[in-house]
PDB file of C-alpha atoms in Angstrom:
ATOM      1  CA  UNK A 389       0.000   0.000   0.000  1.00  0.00           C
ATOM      2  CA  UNK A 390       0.768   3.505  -0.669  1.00  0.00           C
ATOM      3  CA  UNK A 391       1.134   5.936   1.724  1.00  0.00           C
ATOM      4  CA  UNK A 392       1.209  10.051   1.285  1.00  0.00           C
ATOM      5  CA  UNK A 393       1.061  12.249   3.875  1.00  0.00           C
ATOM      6  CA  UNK A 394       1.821  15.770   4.705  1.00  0.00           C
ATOM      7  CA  UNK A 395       5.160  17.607   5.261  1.00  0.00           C
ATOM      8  CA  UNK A 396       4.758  17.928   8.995  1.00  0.00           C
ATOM      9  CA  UNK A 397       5.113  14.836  11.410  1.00  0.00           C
ATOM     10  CA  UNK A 398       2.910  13.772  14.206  1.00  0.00           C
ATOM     11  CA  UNK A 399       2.990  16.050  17.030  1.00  0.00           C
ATOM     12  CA  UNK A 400       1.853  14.499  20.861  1.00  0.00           C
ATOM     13  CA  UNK A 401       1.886  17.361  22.231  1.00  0.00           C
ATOM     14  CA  UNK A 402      -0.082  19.688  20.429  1.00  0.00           C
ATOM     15  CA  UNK A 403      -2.300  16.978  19.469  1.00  0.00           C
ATOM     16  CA  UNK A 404      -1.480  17.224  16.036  1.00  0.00           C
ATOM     17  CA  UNK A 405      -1.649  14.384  13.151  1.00  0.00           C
ATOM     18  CA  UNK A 406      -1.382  15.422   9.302  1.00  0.00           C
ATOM     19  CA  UNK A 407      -3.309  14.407   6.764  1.00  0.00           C
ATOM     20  CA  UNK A 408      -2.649  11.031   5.715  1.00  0.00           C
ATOM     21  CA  UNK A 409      -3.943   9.232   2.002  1.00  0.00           C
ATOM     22  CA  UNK A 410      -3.483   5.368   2.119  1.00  0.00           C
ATOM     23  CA  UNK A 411      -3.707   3.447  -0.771  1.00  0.00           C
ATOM     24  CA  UNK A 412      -5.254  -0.189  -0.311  1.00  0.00           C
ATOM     25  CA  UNK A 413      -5.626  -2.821  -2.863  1.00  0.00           C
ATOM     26  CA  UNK A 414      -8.982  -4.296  -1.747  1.00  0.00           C
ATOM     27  CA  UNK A 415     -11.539  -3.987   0.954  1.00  0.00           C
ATOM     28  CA  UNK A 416      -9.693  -6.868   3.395  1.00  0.00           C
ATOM     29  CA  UNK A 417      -7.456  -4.407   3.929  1.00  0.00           C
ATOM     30  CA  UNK A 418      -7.430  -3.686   7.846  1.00  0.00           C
ATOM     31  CA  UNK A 419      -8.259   0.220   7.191  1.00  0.00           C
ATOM     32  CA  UNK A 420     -11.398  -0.530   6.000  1.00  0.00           C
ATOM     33  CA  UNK A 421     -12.233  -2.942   8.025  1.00  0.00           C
ATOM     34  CA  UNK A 422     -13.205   0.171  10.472  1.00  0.00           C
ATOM     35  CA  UNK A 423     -14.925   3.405  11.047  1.00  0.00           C
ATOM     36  CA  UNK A 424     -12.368   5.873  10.449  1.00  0.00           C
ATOM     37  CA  UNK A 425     -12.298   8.696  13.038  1.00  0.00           C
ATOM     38  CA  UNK A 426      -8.998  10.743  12.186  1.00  0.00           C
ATOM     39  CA  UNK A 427      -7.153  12.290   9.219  1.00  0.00           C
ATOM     40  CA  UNK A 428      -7.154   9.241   7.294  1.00  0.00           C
ATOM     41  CA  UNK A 429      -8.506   8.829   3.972  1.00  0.00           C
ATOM     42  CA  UNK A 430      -7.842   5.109   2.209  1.00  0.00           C
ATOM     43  CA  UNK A 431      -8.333   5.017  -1.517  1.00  0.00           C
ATOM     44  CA  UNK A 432      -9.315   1.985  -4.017  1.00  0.00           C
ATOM     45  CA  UNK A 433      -9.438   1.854  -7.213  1.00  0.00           C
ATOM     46  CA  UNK A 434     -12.896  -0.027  -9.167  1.00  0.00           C
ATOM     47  CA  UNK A 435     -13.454  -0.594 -12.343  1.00  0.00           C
ATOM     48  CA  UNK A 436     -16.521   1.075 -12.567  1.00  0.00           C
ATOM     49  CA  UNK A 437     -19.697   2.825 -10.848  1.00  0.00           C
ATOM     50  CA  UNK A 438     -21.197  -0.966 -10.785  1.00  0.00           C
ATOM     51  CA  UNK A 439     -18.117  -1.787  -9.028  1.00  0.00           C
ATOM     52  CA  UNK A 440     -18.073   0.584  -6.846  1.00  0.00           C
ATOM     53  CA  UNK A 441     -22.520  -0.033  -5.995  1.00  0.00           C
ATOM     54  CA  UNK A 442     -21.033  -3.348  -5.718  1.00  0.00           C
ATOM     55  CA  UNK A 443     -18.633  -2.621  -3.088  1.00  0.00           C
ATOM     56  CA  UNK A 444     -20.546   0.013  -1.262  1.00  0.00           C
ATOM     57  CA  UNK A 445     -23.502  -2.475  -0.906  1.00  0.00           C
ATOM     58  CA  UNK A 446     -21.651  -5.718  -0.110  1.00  0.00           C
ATOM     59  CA  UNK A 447     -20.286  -3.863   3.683  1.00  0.00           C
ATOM     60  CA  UNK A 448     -22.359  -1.846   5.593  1.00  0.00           C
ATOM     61  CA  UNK A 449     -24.131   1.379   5.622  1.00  0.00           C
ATOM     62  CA  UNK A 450     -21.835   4.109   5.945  1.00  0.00           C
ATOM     63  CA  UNK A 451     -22.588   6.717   8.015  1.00  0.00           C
ATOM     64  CA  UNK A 452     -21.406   9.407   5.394  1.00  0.00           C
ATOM     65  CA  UNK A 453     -20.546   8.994   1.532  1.00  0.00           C
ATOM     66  CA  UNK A 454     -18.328  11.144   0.017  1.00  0.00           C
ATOM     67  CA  UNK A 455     -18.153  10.423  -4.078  1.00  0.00           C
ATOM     68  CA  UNK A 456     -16.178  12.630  -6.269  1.00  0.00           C
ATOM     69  CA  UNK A 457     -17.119  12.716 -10.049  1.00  0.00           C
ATOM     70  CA  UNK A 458     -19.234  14.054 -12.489  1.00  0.00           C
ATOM     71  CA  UNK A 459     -22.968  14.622 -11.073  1.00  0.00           C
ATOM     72  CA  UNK A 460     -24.598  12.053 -13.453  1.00  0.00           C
ATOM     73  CA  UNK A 461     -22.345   8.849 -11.746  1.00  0.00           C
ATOM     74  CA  UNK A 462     -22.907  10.456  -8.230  1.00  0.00           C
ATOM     75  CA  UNK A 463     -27.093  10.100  -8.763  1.00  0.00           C
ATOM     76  CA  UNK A 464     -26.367   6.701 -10.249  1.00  0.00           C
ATOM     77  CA  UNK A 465     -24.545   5.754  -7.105  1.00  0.00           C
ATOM     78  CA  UNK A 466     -26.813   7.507  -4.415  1.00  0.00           C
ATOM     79  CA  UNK A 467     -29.685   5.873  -6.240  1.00  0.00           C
ATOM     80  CA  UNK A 468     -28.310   2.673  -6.191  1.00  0.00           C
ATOM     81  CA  UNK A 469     -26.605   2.669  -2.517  1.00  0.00           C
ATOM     82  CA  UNK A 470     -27.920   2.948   1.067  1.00  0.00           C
ATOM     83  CA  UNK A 471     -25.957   5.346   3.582  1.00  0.00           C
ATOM     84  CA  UNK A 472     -26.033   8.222   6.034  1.00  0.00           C
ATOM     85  CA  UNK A 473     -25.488  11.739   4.724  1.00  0.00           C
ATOM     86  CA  UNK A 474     -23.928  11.943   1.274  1.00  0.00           C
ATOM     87  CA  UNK A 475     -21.300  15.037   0.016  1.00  0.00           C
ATOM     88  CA  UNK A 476     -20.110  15.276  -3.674  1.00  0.00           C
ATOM     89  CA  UNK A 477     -17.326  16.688  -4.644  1.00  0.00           C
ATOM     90  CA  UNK A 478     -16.553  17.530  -1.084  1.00  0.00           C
ATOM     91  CA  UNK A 479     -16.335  16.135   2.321  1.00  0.00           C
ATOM     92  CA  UNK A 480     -18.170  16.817   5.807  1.00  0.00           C
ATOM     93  CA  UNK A 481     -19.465  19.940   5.453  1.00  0.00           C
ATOM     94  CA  UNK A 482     -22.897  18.384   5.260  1.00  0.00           C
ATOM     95  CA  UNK A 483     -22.338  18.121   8.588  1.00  0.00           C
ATOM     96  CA  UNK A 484     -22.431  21.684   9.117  1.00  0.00           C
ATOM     97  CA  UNK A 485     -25.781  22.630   7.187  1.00  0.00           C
ATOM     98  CA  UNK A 486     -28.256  23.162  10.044  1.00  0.00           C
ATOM     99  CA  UNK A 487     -30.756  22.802   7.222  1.00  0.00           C
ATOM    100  CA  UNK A 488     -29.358  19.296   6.408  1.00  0.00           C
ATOM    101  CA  UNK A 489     -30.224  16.341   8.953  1.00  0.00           C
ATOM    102  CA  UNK A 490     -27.537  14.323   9.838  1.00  0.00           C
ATOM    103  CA  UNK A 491     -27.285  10.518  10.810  1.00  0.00           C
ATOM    104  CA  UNK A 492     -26.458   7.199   9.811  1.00  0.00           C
ATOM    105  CA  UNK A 493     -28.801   3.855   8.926  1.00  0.00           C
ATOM    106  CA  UNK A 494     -28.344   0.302  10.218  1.00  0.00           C
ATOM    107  CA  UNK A 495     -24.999  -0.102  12.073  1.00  0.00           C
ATOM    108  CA  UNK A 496     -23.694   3.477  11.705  1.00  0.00           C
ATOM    109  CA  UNK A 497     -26.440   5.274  13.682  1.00  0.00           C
ATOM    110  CA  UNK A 498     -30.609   5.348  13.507  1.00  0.00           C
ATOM    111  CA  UNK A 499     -32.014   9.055  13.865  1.00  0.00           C
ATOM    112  CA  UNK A 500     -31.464  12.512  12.286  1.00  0.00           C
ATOM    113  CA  UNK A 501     -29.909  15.447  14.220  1.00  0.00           C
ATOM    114  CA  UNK A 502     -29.098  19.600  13.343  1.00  0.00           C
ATOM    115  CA  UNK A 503     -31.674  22.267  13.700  1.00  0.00           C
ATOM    116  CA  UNK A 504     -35.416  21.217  13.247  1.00  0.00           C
ATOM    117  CA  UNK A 505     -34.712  17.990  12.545  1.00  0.00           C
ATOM    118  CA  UNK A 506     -32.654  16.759  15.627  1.00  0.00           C
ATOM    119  CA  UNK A 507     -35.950  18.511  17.579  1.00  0.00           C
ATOM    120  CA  UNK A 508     -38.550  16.460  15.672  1.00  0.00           C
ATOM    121  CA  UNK A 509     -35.975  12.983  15.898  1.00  0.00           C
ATOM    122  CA  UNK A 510     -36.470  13.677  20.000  1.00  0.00           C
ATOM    123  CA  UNK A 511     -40.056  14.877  19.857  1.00  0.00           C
ATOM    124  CA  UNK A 512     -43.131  12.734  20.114  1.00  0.00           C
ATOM    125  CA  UNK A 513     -45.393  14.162  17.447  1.00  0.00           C
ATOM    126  CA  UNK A 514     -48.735  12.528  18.602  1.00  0.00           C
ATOM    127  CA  UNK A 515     -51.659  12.480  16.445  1.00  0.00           C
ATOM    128  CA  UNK A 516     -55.206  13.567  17.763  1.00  0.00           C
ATOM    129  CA  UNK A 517     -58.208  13.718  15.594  1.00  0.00           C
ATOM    130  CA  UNK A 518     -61.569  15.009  17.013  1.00  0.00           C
ATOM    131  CA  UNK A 519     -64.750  13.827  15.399  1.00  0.00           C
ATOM    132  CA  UNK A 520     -68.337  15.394  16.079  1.00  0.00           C
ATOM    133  CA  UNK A 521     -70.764  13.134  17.304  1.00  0.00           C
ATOM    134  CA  UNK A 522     -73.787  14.660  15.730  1.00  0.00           C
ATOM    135  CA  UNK A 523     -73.336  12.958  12.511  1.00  0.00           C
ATOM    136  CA  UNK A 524     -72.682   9.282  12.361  1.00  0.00           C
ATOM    137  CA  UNK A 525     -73.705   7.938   9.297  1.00  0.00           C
ATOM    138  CA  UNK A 526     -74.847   3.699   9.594  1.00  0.00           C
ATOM    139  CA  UNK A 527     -72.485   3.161   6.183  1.00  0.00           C
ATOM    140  CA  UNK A 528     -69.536   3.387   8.817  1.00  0.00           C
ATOM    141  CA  UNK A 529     -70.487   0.402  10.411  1.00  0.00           C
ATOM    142  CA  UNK A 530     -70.963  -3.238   9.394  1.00  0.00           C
ATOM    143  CA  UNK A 531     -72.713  -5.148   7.716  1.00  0.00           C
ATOM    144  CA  UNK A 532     -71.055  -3.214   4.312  1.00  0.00           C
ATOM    145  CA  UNK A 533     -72.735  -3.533   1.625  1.00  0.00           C
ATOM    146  CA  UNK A 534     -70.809  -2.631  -2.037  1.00  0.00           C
ATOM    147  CA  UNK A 535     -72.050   0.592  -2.582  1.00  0.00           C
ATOM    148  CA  UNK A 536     -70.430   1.640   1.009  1.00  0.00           C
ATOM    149  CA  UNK A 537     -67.397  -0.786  -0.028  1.00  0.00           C
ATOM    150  CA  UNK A 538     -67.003   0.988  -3.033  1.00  0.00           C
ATOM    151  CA  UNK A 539     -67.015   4.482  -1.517  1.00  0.00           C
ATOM    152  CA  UNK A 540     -64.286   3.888   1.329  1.00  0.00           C
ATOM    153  CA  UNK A 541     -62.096   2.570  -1.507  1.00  0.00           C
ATOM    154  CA  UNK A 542     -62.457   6.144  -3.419  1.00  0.00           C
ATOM    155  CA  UNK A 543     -61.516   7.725  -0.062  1.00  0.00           C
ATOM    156  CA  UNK A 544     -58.791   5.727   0.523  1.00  0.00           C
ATOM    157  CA  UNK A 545     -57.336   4.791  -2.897  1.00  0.00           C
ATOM    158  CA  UNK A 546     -58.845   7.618  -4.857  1.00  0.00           C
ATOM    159  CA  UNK A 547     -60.227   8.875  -6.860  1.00  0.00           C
ATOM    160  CA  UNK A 548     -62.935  10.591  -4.712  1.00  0.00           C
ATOM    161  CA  UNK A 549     -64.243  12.903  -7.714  1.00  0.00           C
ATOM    162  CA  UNK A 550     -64.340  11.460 -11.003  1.00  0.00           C
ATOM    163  CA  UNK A 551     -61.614  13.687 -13.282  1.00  0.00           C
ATOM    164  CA  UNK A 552     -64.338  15.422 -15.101  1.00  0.00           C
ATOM    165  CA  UNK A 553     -66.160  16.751 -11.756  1.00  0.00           C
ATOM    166  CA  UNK A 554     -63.020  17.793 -10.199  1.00  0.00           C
ATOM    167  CA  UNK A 555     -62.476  19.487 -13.880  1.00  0.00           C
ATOM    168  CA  UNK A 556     -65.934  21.381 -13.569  1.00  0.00           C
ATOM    169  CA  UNK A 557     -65.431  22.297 -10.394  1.00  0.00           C
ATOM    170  CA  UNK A 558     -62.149  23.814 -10.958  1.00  0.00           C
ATOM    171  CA  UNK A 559     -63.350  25.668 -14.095  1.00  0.00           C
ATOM    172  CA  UNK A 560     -66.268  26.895 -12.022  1.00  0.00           C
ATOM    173  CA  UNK A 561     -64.132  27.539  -9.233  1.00  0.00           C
ATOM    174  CA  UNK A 562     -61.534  30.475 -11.539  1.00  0.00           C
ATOM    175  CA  UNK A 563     -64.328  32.162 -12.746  1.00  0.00           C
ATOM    176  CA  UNK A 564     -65.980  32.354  -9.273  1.00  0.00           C
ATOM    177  CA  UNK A 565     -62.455  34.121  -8.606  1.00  0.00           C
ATOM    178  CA  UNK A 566     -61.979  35.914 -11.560  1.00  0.00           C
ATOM    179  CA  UNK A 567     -65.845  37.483 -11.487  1.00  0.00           C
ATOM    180  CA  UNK A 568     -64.664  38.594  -7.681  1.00  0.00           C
ATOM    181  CA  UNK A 569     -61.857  40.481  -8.922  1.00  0.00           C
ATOM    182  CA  UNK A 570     -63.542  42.213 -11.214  1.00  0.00           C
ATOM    183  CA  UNK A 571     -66.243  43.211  -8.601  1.00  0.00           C
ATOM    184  CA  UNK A 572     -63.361  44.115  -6.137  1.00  0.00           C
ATOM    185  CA  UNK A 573     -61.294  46.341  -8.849  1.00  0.00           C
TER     186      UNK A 573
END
C-alpha cells in the first residue's frame, strides 16, 4: 500500500496528526475494516460505478458517503446505494448545514440530528383527531354492503371525484375568482 502524507510529522503534544492518504488494494485491507475517526482517507481503485454499488452495498451502511465525479455517476450511485449523509465533490461539510439532517442507517447510527430535525428525531409528534358526534352515518359500520365498499375505496385509494367533476369544479371555481376580482377592482 501507498502511503502520502503531509510535510509535517505527528505532534503528541499539540495533538497534532497530518493528513494522511493510504492506498489499499482491496476492501480486506485492515483500514477498512473500520470506522475511520482521524485524518485518514484510504483510496481503491474499481473498475466502474457498478463496481463501486457493488462494493458500497456488499459492507455496511456508511454513516457518510463522500463520491467525487461528475454529477450524473454520483445520482447513479446515491440511487443505487444505502448510507447516512452523502457530500459530492466535497467532504463533511454536510455536517455543518443546520438545514441538512444528519445521521447514519443500520450499524452506523438510527435518527437525524441539526436544527429542526434533531428537535422532531427527539419529539413525540402525537396524532389527535376530534370527530363530532352529531353525525354518524350507519355506512360506517358493518354489515357493508358494495355501494359503502365501493365508496371507502375512493376515499382511501382515490379517486374521490371522477376527473371530469373535479375538472368542472375547478373551471367553475376560476371564474368564481376571476368574477370577484372584477367586482373588487
Amino acid at each position: 500500500a501507498c502511503v502520502w502524507t503531509h510535510d509535517e510529522k505527528p505532534d503528541r503534544a499539540s495533538k497534532f496528526m497530518p493528513p494522511t492518504i493510504l492506498e489499499v488494494q482491496n476492501s480486506s485491507s485492515p483500514i477498512m475494516q473500520e470506522e475511520i475517526f482521524g485524518p485518514l482517507l484510504p483510496i481503491m481503485a474499481v473498475d466502474s460505478v457498478d463496481a463501486m454499488v457493488d462494493h458500497i452495498n456488499a459492507g455496511e451502511k456508511p454513516l457518510a458517503m463522500y463520491i467525487f465525479g461528475q454529477r450524473a455517476a454520483a445520482d447513479e450511485i446515491i440511487s443505487q446505494t444505502s448510507s447516512g449523509g452523502v457530500c459530492v465533490n466535497d467532504t463533511i461539510y454536510h455536517i455543518l448545514n443546520p438545514f441538512l439532517p444528519f445521521g447514519g442507517v443500520g450499524g452506523s447510527g438510527v435518527g437525524r440530528y441539526h436544527g429542526k430535525f434533531g428537535f422532531d428525531e427527539f419529539s413525540h409528534q402525537r396524532s389527535v383527531m376530534y370527530r363530532a358526534t352529531w353525525l354518524d352515518p350507519a355506512a360506517r359500520y358493518p354489515p357493508y354492503t358494495e355501494g359503502n365498499l365501493k365508496m371507502f375505496e375512493r376515499l382511501i385509494v382515490g379517486p374521490l371525484l371522477p376527473r371530469g367533476v373535479k375538472w368542472a369544479l375547478g373551471a367553475i371555481a376560476a371564474v368564481a375568482v376571476a368574477a370577484l376580482a372584477v367586482l373588487l377592482l
